[in-house]
Short mmCIF file of C-alpha atoms in Angstrom, two decimals:
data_model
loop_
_atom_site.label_atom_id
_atom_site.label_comp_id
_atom_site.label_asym_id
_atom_site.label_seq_id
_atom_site.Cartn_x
_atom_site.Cartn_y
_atom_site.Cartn_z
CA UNK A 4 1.70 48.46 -14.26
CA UNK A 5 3.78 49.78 -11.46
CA UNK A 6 6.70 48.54 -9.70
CA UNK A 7 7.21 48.98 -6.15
CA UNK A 8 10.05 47.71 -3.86
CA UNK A 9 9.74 45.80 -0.48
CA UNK A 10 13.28 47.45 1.38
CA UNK A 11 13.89 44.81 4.23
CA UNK A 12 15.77 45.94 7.25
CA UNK A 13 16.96 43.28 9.28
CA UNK A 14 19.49 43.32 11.73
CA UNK A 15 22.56 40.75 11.13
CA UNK A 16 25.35 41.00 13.66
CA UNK A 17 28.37 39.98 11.55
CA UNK A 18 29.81 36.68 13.14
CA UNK A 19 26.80 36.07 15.18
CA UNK A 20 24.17 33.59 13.88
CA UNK A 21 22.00 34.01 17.06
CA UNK A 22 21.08 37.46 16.27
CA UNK A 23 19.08 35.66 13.30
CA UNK A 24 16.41 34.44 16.29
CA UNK A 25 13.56 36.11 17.83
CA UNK A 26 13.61 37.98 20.00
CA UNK A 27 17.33 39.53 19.51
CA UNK A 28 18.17 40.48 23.03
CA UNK A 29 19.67 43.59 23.39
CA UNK A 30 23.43 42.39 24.35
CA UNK A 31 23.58 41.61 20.77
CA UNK A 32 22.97 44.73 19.46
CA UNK A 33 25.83 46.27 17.86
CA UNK A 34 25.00 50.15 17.64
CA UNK A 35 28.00 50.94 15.47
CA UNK A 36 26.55 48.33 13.24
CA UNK A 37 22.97 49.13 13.74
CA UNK A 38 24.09 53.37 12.94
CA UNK A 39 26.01 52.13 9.84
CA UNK A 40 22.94 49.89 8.80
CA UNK A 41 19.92 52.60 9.32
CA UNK A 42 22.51 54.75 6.80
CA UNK A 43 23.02 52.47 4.49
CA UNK A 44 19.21 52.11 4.25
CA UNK A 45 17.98 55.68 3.55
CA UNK A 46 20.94 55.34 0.95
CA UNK A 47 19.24 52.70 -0.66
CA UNK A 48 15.78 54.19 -0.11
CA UNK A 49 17.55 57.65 -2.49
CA UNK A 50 19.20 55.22 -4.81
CA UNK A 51 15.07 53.52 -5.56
CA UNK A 52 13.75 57.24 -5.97
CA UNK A 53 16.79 58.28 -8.37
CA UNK A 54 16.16 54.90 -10.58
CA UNK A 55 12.56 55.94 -11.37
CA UNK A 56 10.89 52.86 -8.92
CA UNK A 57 7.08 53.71 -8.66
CA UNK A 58 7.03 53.03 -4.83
CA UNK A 59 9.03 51.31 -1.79
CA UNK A 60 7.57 49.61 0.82
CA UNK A 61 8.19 49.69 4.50
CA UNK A 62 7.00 47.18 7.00
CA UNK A 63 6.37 46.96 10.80
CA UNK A 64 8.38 44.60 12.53
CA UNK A 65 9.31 44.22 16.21
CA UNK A 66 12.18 42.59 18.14
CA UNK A 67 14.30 41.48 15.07
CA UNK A 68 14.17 44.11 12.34
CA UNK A 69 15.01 47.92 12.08
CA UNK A 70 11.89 48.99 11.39
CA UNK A 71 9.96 48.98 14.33
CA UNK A 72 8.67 51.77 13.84
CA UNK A 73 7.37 52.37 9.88
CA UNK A 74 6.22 55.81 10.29
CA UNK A 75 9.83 56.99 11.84
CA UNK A 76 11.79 55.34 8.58
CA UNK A 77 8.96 57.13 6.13
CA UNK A 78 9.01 60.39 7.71
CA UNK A 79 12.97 60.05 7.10
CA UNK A 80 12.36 58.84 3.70
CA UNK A 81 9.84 61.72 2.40
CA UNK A 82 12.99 64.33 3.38
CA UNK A 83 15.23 62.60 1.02
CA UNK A 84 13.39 61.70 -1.41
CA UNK A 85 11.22 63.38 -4.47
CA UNK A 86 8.49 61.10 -6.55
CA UNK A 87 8.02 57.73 -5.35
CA UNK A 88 5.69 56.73 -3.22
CA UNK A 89 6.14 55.41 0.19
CA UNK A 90 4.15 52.46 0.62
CA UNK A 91 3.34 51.27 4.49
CA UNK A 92 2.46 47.74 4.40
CA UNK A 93 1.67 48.17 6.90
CA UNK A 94 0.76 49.34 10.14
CA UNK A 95 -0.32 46.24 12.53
CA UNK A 96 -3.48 47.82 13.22
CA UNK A 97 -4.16 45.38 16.26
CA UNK A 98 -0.93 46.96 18.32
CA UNK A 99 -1.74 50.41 17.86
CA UNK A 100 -3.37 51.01 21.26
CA UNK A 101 -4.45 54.79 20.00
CA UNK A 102 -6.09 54.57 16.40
CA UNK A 103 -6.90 58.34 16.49
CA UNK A 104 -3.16 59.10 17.11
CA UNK A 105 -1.89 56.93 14.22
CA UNK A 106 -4.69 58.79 12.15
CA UNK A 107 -2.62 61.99 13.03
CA UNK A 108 0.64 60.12 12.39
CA UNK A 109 -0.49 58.97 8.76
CA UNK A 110 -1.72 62.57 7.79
CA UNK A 111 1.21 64.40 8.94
CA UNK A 112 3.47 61.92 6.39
CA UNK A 113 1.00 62.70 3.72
CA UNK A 114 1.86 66.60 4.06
CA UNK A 115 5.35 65.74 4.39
CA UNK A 116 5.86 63.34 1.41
CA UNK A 117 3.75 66.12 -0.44
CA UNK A 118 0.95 63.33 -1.04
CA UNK A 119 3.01 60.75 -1.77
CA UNK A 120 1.86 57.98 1.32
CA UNK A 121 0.56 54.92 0.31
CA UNK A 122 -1.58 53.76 3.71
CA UNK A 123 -1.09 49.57 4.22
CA UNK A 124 -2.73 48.16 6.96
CA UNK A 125 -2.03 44.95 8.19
CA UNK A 126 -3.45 42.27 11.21
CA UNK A 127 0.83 41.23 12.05
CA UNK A 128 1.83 37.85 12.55
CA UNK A 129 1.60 35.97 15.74
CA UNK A 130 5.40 37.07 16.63
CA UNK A 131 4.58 40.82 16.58
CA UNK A 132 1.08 40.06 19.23
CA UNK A 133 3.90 38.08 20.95
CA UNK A 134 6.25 41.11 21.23
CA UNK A 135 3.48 43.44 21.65
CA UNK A 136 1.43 41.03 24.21
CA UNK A 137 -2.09 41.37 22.04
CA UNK A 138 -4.42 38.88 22.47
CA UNK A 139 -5.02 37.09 19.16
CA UNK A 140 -8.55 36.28 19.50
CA UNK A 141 -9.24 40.48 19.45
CA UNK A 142 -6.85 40.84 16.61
CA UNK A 143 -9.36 40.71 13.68
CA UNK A 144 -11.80 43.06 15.71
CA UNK A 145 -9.63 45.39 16.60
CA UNK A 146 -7.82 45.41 13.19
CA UNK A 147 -11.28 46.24 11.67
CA UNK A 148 -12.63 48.71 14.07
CA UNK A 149 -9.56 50.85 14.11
CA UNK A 150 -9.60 51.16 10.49
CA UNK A 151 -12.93 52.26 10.51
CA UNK A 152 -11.96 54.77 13.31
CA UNK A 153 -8.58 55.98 11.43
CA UNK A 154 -11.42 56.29 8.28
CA UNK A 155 -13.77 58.48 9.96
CA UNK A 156 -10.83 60.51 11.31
CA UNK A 157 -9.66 61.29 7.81
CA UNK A 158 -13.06 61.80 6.46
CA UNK A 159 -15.62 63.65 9.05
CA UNK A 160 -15.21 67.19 8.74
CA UNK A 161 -16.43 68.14 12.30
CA UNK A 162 -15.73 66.06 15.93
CA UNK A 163 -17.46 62.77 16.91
CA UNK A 164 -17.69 60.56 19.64
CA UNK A 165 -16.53 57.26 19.58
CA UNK A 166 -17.92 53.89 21.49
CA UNK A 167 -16.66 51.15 20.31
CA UNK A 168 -15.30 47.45 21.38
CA UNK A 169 -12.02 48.36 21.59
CA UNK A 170 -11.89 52.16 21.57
CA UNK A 171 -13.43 54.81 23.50
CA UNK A 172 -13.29 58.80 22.72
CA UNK A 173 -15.66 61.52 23.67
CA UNK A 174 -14.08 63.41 20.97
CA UNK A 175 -12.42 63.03 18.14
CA UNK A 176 -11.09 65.86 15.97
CA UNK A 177 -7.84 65.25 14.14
CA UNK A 178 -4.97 68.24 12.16
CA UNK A 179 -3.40 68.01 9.99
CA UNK A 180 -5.95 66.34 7.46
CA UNK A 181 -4.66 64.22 4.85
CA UNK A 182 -3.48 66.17 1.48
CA UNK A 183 -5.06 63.20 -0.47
CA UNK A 184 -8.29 63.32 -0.54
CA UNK A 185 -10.29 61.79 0.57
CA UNK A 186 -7.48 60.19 1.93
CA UNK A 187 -4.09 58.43 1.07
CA UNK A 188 -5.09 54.97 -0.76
CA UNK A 189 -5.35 52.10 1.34
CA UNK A 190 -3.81 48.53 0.24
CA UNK A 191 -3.27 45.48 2.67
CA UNK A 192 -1.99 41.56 2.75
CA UNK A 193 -3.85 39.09 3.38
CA UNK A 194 -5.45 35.41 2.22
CA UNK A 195 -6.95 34.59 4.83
CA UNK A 196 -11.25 34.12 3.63
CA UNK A 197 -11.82 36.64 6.50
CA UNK A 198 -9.37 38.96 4.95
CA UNK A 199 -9.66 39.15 1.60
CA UNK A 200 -14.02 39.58 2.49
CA UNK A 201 -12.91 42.64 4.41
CA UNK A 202 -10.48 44.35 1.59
CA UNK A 203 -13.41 43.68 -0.66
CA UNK A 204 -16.21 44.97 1.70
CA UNK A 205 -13.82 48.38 1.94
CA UNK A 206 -12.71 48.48 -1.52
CA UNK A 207 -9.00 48.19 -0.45
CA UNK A 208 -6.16 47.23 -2.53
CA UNK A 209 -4.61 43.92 -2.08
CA UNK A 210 -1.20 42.77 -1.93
CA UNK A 211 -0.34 38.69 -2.26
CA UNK A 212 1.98 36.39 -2.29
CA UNK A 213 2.63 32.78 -2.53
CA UNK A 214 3.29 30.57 -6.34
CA UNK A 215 1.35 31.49 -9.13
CA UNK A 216 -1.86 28.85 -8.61
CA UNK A 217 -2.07 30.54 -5.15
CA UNK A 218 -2.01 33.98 -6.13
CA UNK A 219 -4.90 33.41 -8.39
CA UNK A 220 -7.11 31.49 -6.41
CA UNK A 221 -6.26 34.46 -3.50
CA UNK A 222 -7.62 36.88 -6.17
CA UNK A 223 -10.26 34.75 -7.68
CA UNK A 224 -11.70 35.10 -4.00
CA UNK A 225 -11.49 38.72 -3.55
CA UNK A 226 -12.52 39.33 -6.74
CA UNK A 227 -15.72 36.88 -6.93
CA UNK A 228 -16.78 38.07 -2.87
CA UNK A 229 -16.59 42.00 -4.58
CA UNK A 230 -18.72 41.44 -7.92
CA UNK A 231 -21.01 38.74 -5.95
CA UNK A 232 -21.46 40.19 -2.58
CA UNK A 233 -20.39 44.06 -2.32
CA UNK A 234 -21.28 45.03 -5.98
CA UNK A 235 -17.98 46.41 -7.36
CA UNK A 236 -15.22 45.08 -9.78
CA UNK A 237 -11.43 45.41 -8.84
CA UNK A 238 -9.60 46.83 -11.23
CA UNK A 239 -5.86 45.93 -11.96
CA UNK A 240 -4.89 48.45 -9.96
CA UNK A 241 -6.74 47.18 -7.01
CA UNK A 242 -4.65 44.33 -6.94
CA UNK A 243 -0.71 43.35 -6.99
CA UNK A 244 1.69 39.77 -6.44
CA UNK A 245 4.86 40.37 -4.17
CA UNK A 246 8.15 38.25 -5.71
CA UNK A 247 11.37 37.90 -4.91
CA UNK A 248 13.74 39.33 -7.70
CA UNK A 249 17.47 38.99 -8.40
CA UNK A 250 19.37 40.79 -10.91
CA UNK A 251 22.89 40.17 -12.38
CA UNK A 252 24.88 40.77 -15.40
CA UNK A 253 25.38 37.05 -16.07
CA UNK A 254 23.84 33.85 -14.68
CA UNK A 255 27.29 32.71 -13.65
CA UNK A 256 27.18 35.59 -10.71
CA UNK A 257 24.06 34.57 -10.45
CA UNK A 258 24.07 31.15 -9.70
CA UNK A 259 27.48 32.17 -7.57
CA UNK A 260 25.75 34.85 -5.60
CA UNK A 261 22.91 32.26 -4.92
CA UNK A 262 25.05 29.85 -3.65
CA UNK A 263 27.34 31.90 -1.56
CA UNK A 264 24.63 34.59 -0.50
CA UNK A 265 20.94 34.39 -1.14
CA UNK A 266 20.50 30.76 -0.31
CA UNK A 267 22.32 30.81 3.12
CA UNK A 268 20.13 33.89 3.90
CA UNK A 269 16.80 31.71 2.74
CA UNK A 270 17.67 29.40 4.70
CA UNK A 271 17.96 31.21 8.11
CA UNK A 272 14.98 33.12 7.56
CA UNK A 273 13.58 29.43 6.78
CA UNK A 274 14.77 28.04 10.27
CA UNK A 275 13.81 31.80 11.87
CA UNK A 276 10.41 30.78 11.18
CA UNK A 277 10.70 27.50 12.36
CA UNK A 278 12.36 28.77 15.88
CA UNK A 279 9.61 30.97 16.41
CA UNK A 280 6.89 28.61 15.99
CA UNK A 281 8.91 26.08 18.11
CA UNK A 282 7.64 29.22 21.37
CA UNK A 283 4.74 27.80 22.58
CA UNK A 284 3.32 31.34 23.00
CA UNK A 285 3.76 31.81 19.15
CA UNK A 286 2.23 28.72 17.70
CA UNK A 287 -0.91 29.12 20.37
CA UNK A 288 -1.08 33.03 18.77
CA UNK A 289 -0.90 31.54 15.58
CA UNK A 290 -3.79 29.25 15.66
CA UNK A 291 -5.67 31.91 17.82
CA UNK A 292 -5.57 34.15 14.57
CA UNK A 293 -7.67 31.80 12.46
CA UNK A 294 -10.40 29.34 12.05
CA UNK A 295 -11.50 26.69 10.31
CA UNK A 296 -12.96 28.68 7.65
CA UNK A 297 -10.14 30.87 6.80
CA UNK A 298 -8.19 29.27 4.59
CA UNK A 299 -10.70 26.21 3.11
CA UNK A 300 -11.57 28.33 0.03
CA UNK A 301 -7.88 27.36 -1.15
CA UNK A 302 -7.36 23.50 -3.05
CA UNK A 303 -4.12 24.34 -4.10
CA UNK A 304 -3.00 25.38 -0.58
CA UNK A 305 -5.25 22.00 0.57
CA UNK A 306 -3.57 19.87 -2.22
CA UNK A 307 -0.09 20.94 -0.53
CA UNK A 308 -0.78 20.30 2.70
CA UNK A 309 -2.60 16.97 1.93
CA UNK A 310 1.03 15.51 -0.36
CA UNK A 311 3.04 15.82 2.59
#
């Protein structure tokens, strides 16, 4: 088993609850605070590396987080850093306009990190096609033709043409090449029935979350569409659950630091959520991103939904 850790980088203006909602406008940002915080974070990112960590993961988020930008924070990260892996989960495949360009992006960090990049590729929720204006009906196509463009990329030895829905190129011919080969692995999230079929059909790694009933029936799926339907068997290592930890030297600062810290913070990132679907914009991305079929595999999540 290995143990990887999800680094979050959110901006919090001290004093100002507001900057908890999307989008932060820029009068809010603080850029002593925001210089101080990007520190503080490759700090942290050392500190994971020094403590033996097997991987830390960076994520792509727009308009109320740091980490805009993954690629920036990892190319950082493999300069300061000696055996863990850095784990993108992931690039939002969908707002990457150029595929080829990220394929150049993801094998320059693999030469950097000396073959330490972990390559997560992700759809993004309906705030980041909100940010990045990208239709939502196109999002699954485009997520799974650019992956099979950024493949190729990696893979063909010699330049191709490429016609495709979303993405044109006479030629295609990318350097540096990956130092993994045939490539960095590939892991993504997802739970969606479209989602996990496609991380089965490409024998890609997958990352969930959600309680323990939900978890399994997300991996009963993937595993039953691979065996039935694409002929291979995930392995343990194909698969992994995201939790939440906290770690004290007593309960008693643990139930204090709860109370005091990790609650209040649960709870704004609760009503976050809420004031982003509460854009009309957001919630019609939202339901744009799925359909009926995409989630009706799941009783537990249908038992939930049907109790309230």
């Amino acid at each position: 088993m290995q143990v990887w850790i999800r680094q979050t980088s959110g901006y919090h203006c001290p004093g100002d609850e507001e900057a908890r909602r999307f989008p932060i406008p820029g009068w809010m940002w603080d850029r002593e605070v925001g210089r101080t915080l990007y520190r503080d974070r490759m700090r942290h990112i050392r500190h994971a590396d020094e403590l033996g960590f097997d991987g830390i993961i960076f994520t792509e988020l727009h308009s109320v987080n740091l980490t805009p930008s993954p690629n920036l924070l990892v190319a950082a990260a493999s300069q300061n850093t000696e055996q863990i892996k850095l784990v993108l989960m992931g690039n939002c495949l969908p707002l990457h306009g150029h595929p080829v360009r990220l394929a150049e992006e993801l094998s320059m960090l693999d030469n950097l990190s000396d073959g330490r990049l972990v390559a997560g590729f992700v759809r993004g929720n309906a705030s980041a096609h909100y940010a990045m204006n990208v239709s939502a009906k196109e999002s699954r196509s485009r997520f799974e033709e650019a992956y099979d463009l950024i493949l190729r990329a990696w893979t063909d030895e010699n330049p191709f043409e490429w016609h495709g829905q979303h993405y044109d190129y006479d030629c295609v011919a990318i350097v540096p090449r990956p130092l993994q080969a045939p490539h960095p692995p590939v892991w993504t999230v997802a739970g969606s029935a479209e989602g996990l079929e496609w991380a089965a059909r490409n024998h890609v790694g997958l990352v969930v979350q959600g309680t323990i009933p939900q978890a399994n029936e997300i991996f009963d799926y993937y595993q039953g569409y691979a065996e039935q339907q694409c002929g291979w068997q995930p392995s343990a290592g194909s698969r992994a659950v995201y939790r939440d930890l906290y770690l004290a030297p007593t309960m008693a600062e643990i139930r204090r630091d709860y109370q005091d810290t990790i609650l209040p913070l649960y709870l704004a990132s609760n009503e976050h959520e809420t004031h982003n679907q509460a854009i009309p914009k957001i919630a019609e991305l939202r339901r744009e991103q799925y359909t009926e079929r995409s989630y009706a595999y799941q009783a537990v999540r249908k038992a939930s939904l049907d109790q309230r």
